[in-house]
Amino acid sequence: MSGTKTAITDESSLDEAGAARFAELLANDQRVEPTDWMPEGYRKTLIRQISQHAHSEIIGMQPEGNWITRAPSLKRKAILMAKVQDEAGHGLYLYSAAQTLGIDRETMFEQLITGAAKYSSIFNYPTPTWADMGSIGWLVDGAAICNQVPLCRASYGPYGRAMVRICKEESFHQRQGFEILLHLMRGTEAQRAMAQESVNRWYAPALMMFGPPDDDSPNSRQSMDWNIKRFSNDELRQRFVDMLVPQAEILGVTLPDPHIKWNEERGHFDFGELDWAEFHEVLAGNGPANTIRVARRRQAHEDGAWVREAARAYADARMTEKIAS
Amino acid sequence: MTSPGDFGGRETWPLWEVFVRSSRGLSHVHAGSLHAPDETMAVRNARDLYTRRAEGISIWVVRASDITASDPDARGSFFESPQGKEYRHATYYTESDSVPHL
């Protein structure tokens, strides 16, 4: 970015002053803003994390968009459309936040449609039944909220501000999902079976959304030192399970883990091992829907190119007219 | 002098900063930014992006490149130090603490 350099200070002393200021901001749990000096690693980590997060919102529109035309009632259709529209909005808030770190949006779009960028592996699972709309809201958005609430206090200002907005809107997502499952569980035998089958499929992938176990998460420590991450993957996962168990009871569904058991001593629910081999497979691009998700995104981007270009050409022509008149 | 959001040069559309007034009697407050080809589309996009839940009754958009900001590197010399200027605040005048309506 272009800034007026006031003095002829040499780069290294500027960096030193910047680094000291950065350390002071973090030590006082204050926010870092786009124009502040920041270590290259901090910038890179944030660009990666925020753009991945944005991509997840954008790709996340697909598994649910899939059900808009087949929602069982007009009310559910309107709700689903509002939710998918929110996700587009969340993606845009986050792309804006990432841009303040010096990456342009075209680059991020390219990284997504060429498969160079990652996004949350949860969206690579298919949504074959209506009950999946319930499970996504309750489990997937539930896990996302658990993860995102502490991110509202992330040390990078624009990221934290985007998260505040997102969290406000996300709570409706979780509640509407819970309600879909609740209604199915109050329905016929077949509807209850559909709800349970869906929860069986989504439970473990939702728990894996918090990322690998702490001892296998090399970047976590650094992110916590930078006040980007406030709690470890395992802490957040535990918090999520503790919330889920009583909610599952209210729904009347069984969580597909025989090891779930209250642990008096720990004051938490114990739960079983997750299949991390599957997690890494899906992350590596071998999940059930990786290829189709990216292909759809690419097609939408390419099909929309003429609209973006035409709007730009129209704006340019009007500008020229204005100047001429 | 710098402009906020002045990053990267490959955008198809320019960047706009969005200000939303939540209700009459309040100021327009910065809500975020977005990309749009022109001001008309920027206002529409801002409505869709920042007021999906009745958050506003009025929107301003301004091209990010039209905003002039103070130099972040000159923060210290630009803003006067508040050091020793407590007398600019009402709390400085303690002798009148017990006097009503003052």
Tab-separated table of C-alpha atoms in Angstrom, chain A residues 12-297:
chain	number	residue	atom	x	y	z
A	12	SER	CA	15.309	-2.329	10.101
A	13	SER	CA	14.714	0.265	12.810
A	14	LEU	CA	11.165	0.779	11.501
A	15	ASP	CA	10.670	-2.981	11.772
A	16	GLU	CA	12.066	-3.009	15.271
A	17	ALA	CA	9.727	-0.281	16.431
A	18	GLY	CA	6.846	-2.067	14.690
A	19	ALA	CA	7.691	-5.382	16.273
A	20	ALA	CA	7.825	-3.824	19.722
A	21	ARG	CA	4.467	-2.158	19.157
A	22	PHE	CA	2.988	-5.443	17.874
A	23	ALA	CA	4.232	-7.321	20.942
A	24	GLU	CA	2.811	-4.618	23.183
A	25	LEU	CA	-0.607	-4.803	21.481
A	26	LEU	CA	-0.747	-8.575	21.950
A	27	ALA	CA	0.472	-8.388	25.554
A	28	ASN	CA	-2.350	-5.954	26.366
A	29	ASP	CA	-4.866	-8.087	24.461
A	30	GLN	CA	-5.517	-5.211	22.083
A	31	ARG	CA	-6.413	-5.408	18.412
A	32	VAL	CA	-4.035	-5.244	15.486
A	33	GLU	CA	-5.363	-3.130	12.595
A	34	PRO	CA	-4.491	-3.352	8.870
A	35	THR	CA	-2.059	-0.439	8.884
A	36	ASP	CA	-0.062	-1.727	11.877
A	37	TRP	CA	3.254	-3.464	11.440
A	38	MET	CA	2.836	-7.226	11.777
A	39	PRO	CA	5.155	-10.217	11.384
A	40	GLU	CA	4.997	-11.858	7.966
A	41	GLY	CA	3.981	-15.162	9.583
A	42	TYR	CA	1.043	-13.505	11.346
A	43	ARG	CA	-0.115	-11.962	8.077
A	44	LYS	CA	0.244	-15.251	6.170
A	45	THR	CA	-1.520	-17.266	8.864
A	46	LEU	CA	-4.423	-14.836	8.885
A	47	ILE	CA	-4.704	-14.709	5.106
A	48	ARG	CA	-4.803	-18.506	5.035
A	49	GLN	CA	-7.272	-18.830	7.876
A	50	ILE	CA	-9.643	-16.025	6.862
A	51	SER	CA	-9.697	-16.964	3.174
A	52	GLN	CA	-10.276	-20.633	4.028
A	53	HIS	CA	-13.077	-19.516	6.274
A	54	ALA	CA	-14.559	-17.392	3.466
A	55	HIS	CA	-14.259	-20.273	1.006
A	56	SER	CA	-16.047	-22.536	3.506
A	57	GLU	CA	-18.996	-20.146	3.644
A	58	ILE	CA	-19.174	-19.943	-0.140
A	59	ILE	CA	-18.838	-23.694	-0.712
A	60	GLY	CA	-21.182	-24.233	2.240
A	61	MET	CA	-24.003	-22.766	0.174
A	62	GLN	CA	-24.011	-25.841	-2.051
A	63	PRO	CA	-25.060	-28.711	0.224
A	64	GLU	CA	-28.067	-26.665	1.361
A	65	GLY	CA	-28.787	-24.929	-1.913
A	66	ASN	CA	-29.278	-28.483	-3.092
A	67	TRP	CA	-32.540	-28.653	-1.073
A	68	ILE	CA	-34.094	-25.251	-1.752
A	69	THR	CA	-36.268	-26.532	-4.602
A	70	ARG	CA	-37.313	-29.588	-2.610
A	71	ALA	CA	-37.942	-28.065	0.823
A	72	PRO	CA	-41.127	-29.625	2.244
A	73	SER	CA	-43.022	-26.349	2.709
A	74	LEU	CA	-42.987	-22.731	1.607
A	75	LYS	CA	-41.886	-21.705	5.095
A	76	ARG	CA	-38.932	-24.093	5.076
A	77	LYS	CA	-38.000	-22.934	1.588
A	78	ALA	CA	-37.990	-19.277	2.672
A	79	ILE	CA	-35.890	-20.151	5.742
A	80	LEU	CA	-33.398	-22.142	3.685
A	81	MET	CA	-33.041	-19.331	1.158
A	82	ALA	CA	-32.408	-16.823	3.956
A	83	LYS	CA	-29.781	-19.134	5.418
A	84	VAL	CA	-27.980	-19.696	2.126
A	85	GLN	CA	-28.088	-15.932	1.509
A	86	ASP	CA	-26.504	-15.401	4.949
A	87	GLU	CA	-23.709	-17.765	3.990
A	88	ALA	CA	-22.991	-15.754	0.856
A	89	GLY	CA	-22.906	-12.661	3.066
A	90	HIS	CA	-20.552	-14.308	5.569
A	91	GLY	CA	-18.243	-15.253	2.732
A	92	LEU	CA	-18.175	-11.633	1.563
A	93	TYR	CA	-17.502	-10.199	5.053
A	94	LEU	CA	-14.570	-12.581	5.357
A	95	TYR	CA	-13.146	-11.930	1.885
A	96	SER	CA	-13.202	-8.226	2.780
A	97	ALA	CA	-11.353	-8.927	6.022
A	98	ALA	CA	-8.735	-11.032	4.189
A	99	GLN	CA	-8.244	-8.274	1.616
A	100	THR	CA	-7.136	-5.842	4.312
A	101	LEU	CA	-4.061	-8.072	4.677
A	102	GLY	CA	-2.986	-7.439	1.107
A	103	ILE	CA	-4.440	-10.276	-0.966
A	104	ASP	CA	-6.902	-9.380	-3.712
A	105	ARG	CA	-10.203	-11.106	-4.192
A	106	GLU	CA	-9.510	-12.386	-7.689
A	107	THR	CA	-6.533	-14.288	-6.297
A	108	MET	CA	-8.663	-15.858	-3.575
A	109	PHE	CA	-11.340	-16.854	-6.088
A	110	GLU	CA	-8.679	-18.431	-8.273
A	111	GLN	CA	-7.189	-20.321	-5.360
A	112	LEU	CA	-10.635	-21.749	-4.615
A	113	ILE	CA	-11.607	-22.807	-8.129
A	114	THR	CA	-8.215	-24.262	-8.969
A	115	GLY	CA	-8.294	-26.321	-5.794
A	116	ALA	CA	-5.195	-24.568	-4.420
A	117	ALA	CA	-7.081	-23.313	-1.353
A	118	LYS	CA	-8.663	-25.488	1.299
A	119	TYR	CA	-12.057	-25.058	2.913
A	120	SER	CA	-13.784	-26.847	5.772
A	121	SER	CA	-13.853	-30.551	4.903
A	122	ILE	CA	-17.389	-30.849	6.293
A	123	PHE	CA	-18.820	-29.453	3.047
A	124	ASN	CA	-17.440	-32.381	1.096
A	125	TYR	CA	-20.116	-34.637	2.534
A	126	PRO	CA	-23.310	-35.063	0.492
A	127	THR	CA	-26.849	-34.144	1.603
A	128	PRO	CA	-29.070	-36.975	0.328
A	129	THR	CA	-32.047	-36.406	2.692
A	130	TRP	CA	-34.120	-33.496	3.986
A	131	ALA	CA	-33.050	-34.409	7.516
A	132	ASP	CA	-29.528	-33.382	6.490
A	133	MET	CA	-30.740	-29.768	6.498
A	134	GLY	CA	-31.550	-30.327	10.157
A	135	SER	CA	-28.242	-32.000	10.940
A	136	ILE	CA	-26.245	-29.308	9.179
A	137	GLY	CA	-27.973	-26.590	11.177
A	138	TRP	CA	-27.788	-28.362	14.512
A	139	LEU	CA	-24.391	-30.084	14.264
A	140	VAL	CA	-22.387	-28.296	11.591
A	141	ASP	CA	-23.512	-24.749	12.395
A	142	GLY	CA	-23.427	-25.652	16.078
A	143	ALA	CA	-19.773	-26.651	15.797
A	144	ALA	CA	-19.084	-23.562	13.701
A	145	ILE	CA	-20.582	-21.284	16.376
A	146	CYS	CA	-18.509	-23.005	19.067
A	147	ASN	CA	-15.435	-22.309	16.994
A	148	GLN	CA	-16.414	-18.801	15.964
A	149	VAL	CA	-17.546	-17.193	19.202
A	150	PRO	CA	-13.953	-17.051	20.549
A	151	LEU	CA	-12.807	-15.745	17.143
A	152	CYS	CA	-14.825	-12.572	17.804
A	153	ARG	CA	-11.912	-11.727	20.123
A	154	ALA	CA	-9.233	-12.596	17.568
A	155	SER	CA	-6.359	-10.143	17.738
A	156	TYR	CA	-6.802	-9.012	14.133
A	157	GLY	CA	-9.477	-6.291	14.188
A	158	PRO	CA	-11.167	-6.824	10.796
A	159	TYR	CA	-11.433	-10.583	11.419
A	160	GLY	CA	-12.945	-10.121	14.872
A	161	ARG	CA	-15.462	-7.587	13.562
A	162	ALA	CA	-16.525	-9.913	10.730
A	163	MET	CA	-16.957	-12.721	13.243
A	164	VAL	CA	-19.176	-10.626	15.515
A	165	ARG	CA	-21.543	-10.034	12.613
A	166	ILE	CA	-21.426	-13.680	11.555
A	167	CYS	CA	-22.045	-15.054	15.036
A	168	LYS	CA	-25.118	-12.856	15.443
A	169	GLU	CA	-26.626	-14.361	12.309
A	170	GLU	CA	-25.417	-17.897	12.837
A	171	SER	CA	-27.550	-18.596	15.903
A	172	PHE	CA	-30.685	-18.630	13.748
A	173	HIS	CA	-29.022	-21.260	11.574
A	174	GLN	CA	-28.486	-23.633	14.446
A	175	ARG	CA	-31.961	-23.181	15.864
A	176	GLN	CA	-33.722	-23.747	12.564
A	177	GLY	CA	-31.729	-26.962	12.070
A	178	PHE	CA	-32.637	-28.173	15.532
A	179	GLU	CA	-36.269	-27.420	14.795
A	180	ILE	CA	-36.209	-29.409	11.548
A	181	LEU	CA	-34.936	-32.448	13.450
A	182	LEU	CA	-37.386	-31.871	16.304
A	183	HIS	CA	-40.314	-31.869	13.899
A	184	LEU	CA	-39.064	-35.020	12.185
A	185	MET	CA	-38.623	-36.727	15.557
A	186	ARG	CA	-42.240	-35.887	16.421
A	187	GLY	CA	-43.361	-37.347	13.090
A	188	THR	CA	-43.838	-40.827	11.700
A	189	GLU	CA	-41.582	-43.816	12.246
A	190	ALA	CA	-40.009	-43.194	8.826
A	191	GLN	CA	-39.343	-39.532	9.637
A	192	ARG	CA	-37.710	-40.435	12.951
A	193	ALA	CA	-35.540	-42.995	11.189
A	194	MET	CA	-34.544	-40.369	8.625
A	195	ALA	CA	-33.515	-37.934	11.358
A	196	GLN	CA	-31.501	-40.568	13.224
A	197	GLU	CA	-29.791	-41.798	10.057
A	198	SER	CA	-28.778	-38.271	9.206
A	199	VAL	CA	-27.406	-37.547	12.691
A	200	ASN	CA	-25.443	-40.812	12.438
A	201	ARG	CA	-23.714	-39.514	9.312
A	202	TRP	CA	-23.021	-35.947	10.475
A	203	TYR	CA	-22.017	-36.405	14.102
A	204	ALA	CA	-18.385	-37.476	13.638
A	205	PRO	CA	-17.580	-35.141	10.727
A	206	ALA	CA	-19.021	-32.245	12.800
A	207	LEU	CA	-16.709	-33.120	15.705
A	208	MET	CA	-13.784	-33.180	13.319
A	209	MET	CA	-14.541	-29.594	12.273
A	210	PHE	CA	-12.481	-28.420	15.255
A	211	GLY	CA	-9.398	-29.809	13.574
A	212	PRO	CA	-6.950	-32.547	14.540
A	213	PRO	CA	-6.197	-33.380	18.204
A	214	ASP	CA	-3.957	-30.866	19.959
A	215	ASP	CA	-0.835	-33.022	19.851
A	216	ASP	CA	-1.261	-33.311	16.073
A	217	SER	CA	-1.991	-29.629	15.404
A	218	PRO	CA	1.392	-27.988	14.842
A	219	ASN	CA	0.104	-24.479	14.057
A	220	SER	CA	-2.273	-24.173	16.992
A	221	ARG	CA	0.330	-23.080	19.542
A	222	GLN	CA	1.519	-20.199	17.380
A	223	SER	CA	-2.045	-19.086	16.636
A	224	MET	CA	-2.781	-19.052	20.345
A	225	ASP	CA	0.362	-17.032	21.071
A	226	TRP	CA	-0.832	-14.510	18.503
A	227	ASN	CA	-4.274	-14.321	20.165
A	228	ILE	CA	-5.923	-15.485	16.968
A	229	LYS	CA	-7.043	-18.738	18.505
A	230	ARG	CA	-8.245	-18.580	22.108
A	231	PHE	CA	-8.917	-22.246	22.874
A	232	SER	CA	-7.336	-25.447	21.603
A	233	ASN	CA	-9.073	-27.806	19.158
A	234	ASP	CA	-9.673	-30.403	21.864
A	235	GLU	CA	-11.025	-27.862	24.347
A	236	LEU	CA	-13.566	-26.617	21.825
A	237	ARG	CA	-14.502	-30.161	20.796
A	238	GLN	CA	-15.119	-31.081	24.432
A	239	ARG	CA	-17.242	-27.986	24.948
A	240	PHE	CA	-19.294	-28.912	21.883
A	241	VAL	CA	-19.890	-32.522	23.003
A	242	ASP	CA	-20.945	-31.284	26.446
A	243	MET	CA	-23.585	-29.104	24.786
A	244	LEU	CA	-24.721	-31.780	22.327
A	245	VAL	CA	-25.510	-34.587	24.749
A	246	PRO	CA	-28.425	-32.873	26.543
A	247	GLN	CA	-29.677	-31.431	23.230
A	248	ALA	CA	-29.734	-34.921	21.707
A	249	GLU	CA	-31.817	-36.078	24.654
A	250	ILE	CA	-34.385	-33.351	24.016
A	251	LEU	CA	-34.502	-34.356	20.360
A	252	GLY	CA	-34.741	-38.043	21.196
A	253	VAL	CA	-31.900	-38.974	18.859
A	254	THR	CA	-28.967	-41.188	19.798
A	255	LEU	CA	-25.477	-39.828	19.187
A	256	PRO	CA	-23.595	-42.554	17.286
A	257	ASP	CA	-20.810	-43.010	19.823
A	258	PRO	CA	-21.127	-45.793	22.437
A	259	HIS	CA	-18.315	-44.242	24.477
A	260	ILE	CA	-20.247	-41.099	25.406
A	261	LYS	CA	-20.445	-41.145	29.182
A	262	TRP	CA	-20.528	-38.502	31.900
A	263	ASN	CA	-17.204	-38.311	33.712
A	264	GLU	CA	-17.858	-37.012	37.200
A	265	GLU	CA	-14.195	-36.452	37.905
A	266	ARG	CA	-13.541	-34.348	34.812
A	267	GLY	CA	-16.941	-32.691	34.847
A	268	HIS	CA	-17.229	-33.441	31.134
A	269	PHE	CA	-18.630	-36.125	28.858
A	270	ASP	CA	-16.102	-38.698	27.678
A	271	PHE	CA	-16.385	-39.641	24.047
A	272	GLY	CA	-14.772	-42.080	21.616
A	273	GLU	CA	-11.862	-41.713	19.218
A	274	LEU	CA	-12.582	-40.123	15.864
A	275	ASP	CA	-11.448	-41.532	12.534
A	276	TRP	CA	-8.661	-39.082	11.718
A	277	ALA	CA	-7.598	-41.099	8.693
A	278	GLU	CA	-10.958	-40.175	7.150
A	279	PHE	CA	-10.458	-36.519	8.084
A	280	HIS	CA	-7.107	-36.384	6.316
A	281	GLU	CA	-8.488	-38.205	3.291
A	282	VAL	CA	-11.343	-35.711	2.892
A	283	LEU	CA	-8.975	-32.793	3.481
A	284	ALA	CA	-6.663	-34.187	0.825
A	285	GLY	CA	-9.509	-33.943	-1.667
A	286	ASN	CA	-10.787	-37.499	-1.573
A	287	GLY	CA	-14.094	-36.869	0.190
A	288	PRO	CA	-17.416	-37.875	-1.329
A	289	ALA	CA	-18.099	-34.465	-2.886
A	290	ASN	CA	-14.795	-32.530	-3.203
A	291	THR	CA	-14.697	-32.642	-6.984
A	292	ILE	CA	-18.284	-31.620	-7.553
A	293	ARG	CA	-18.167	-28.753	-5.019
A	294	VAL	CA	-15.145	-27.120	-6.646
A	295	ALA	CA	-16.429	-27.810	-10.173
A	296	ARG	CA	-19.765	-26.111	-9.348
A	297	ARG	CA	-18.000	-23.117	-7.850
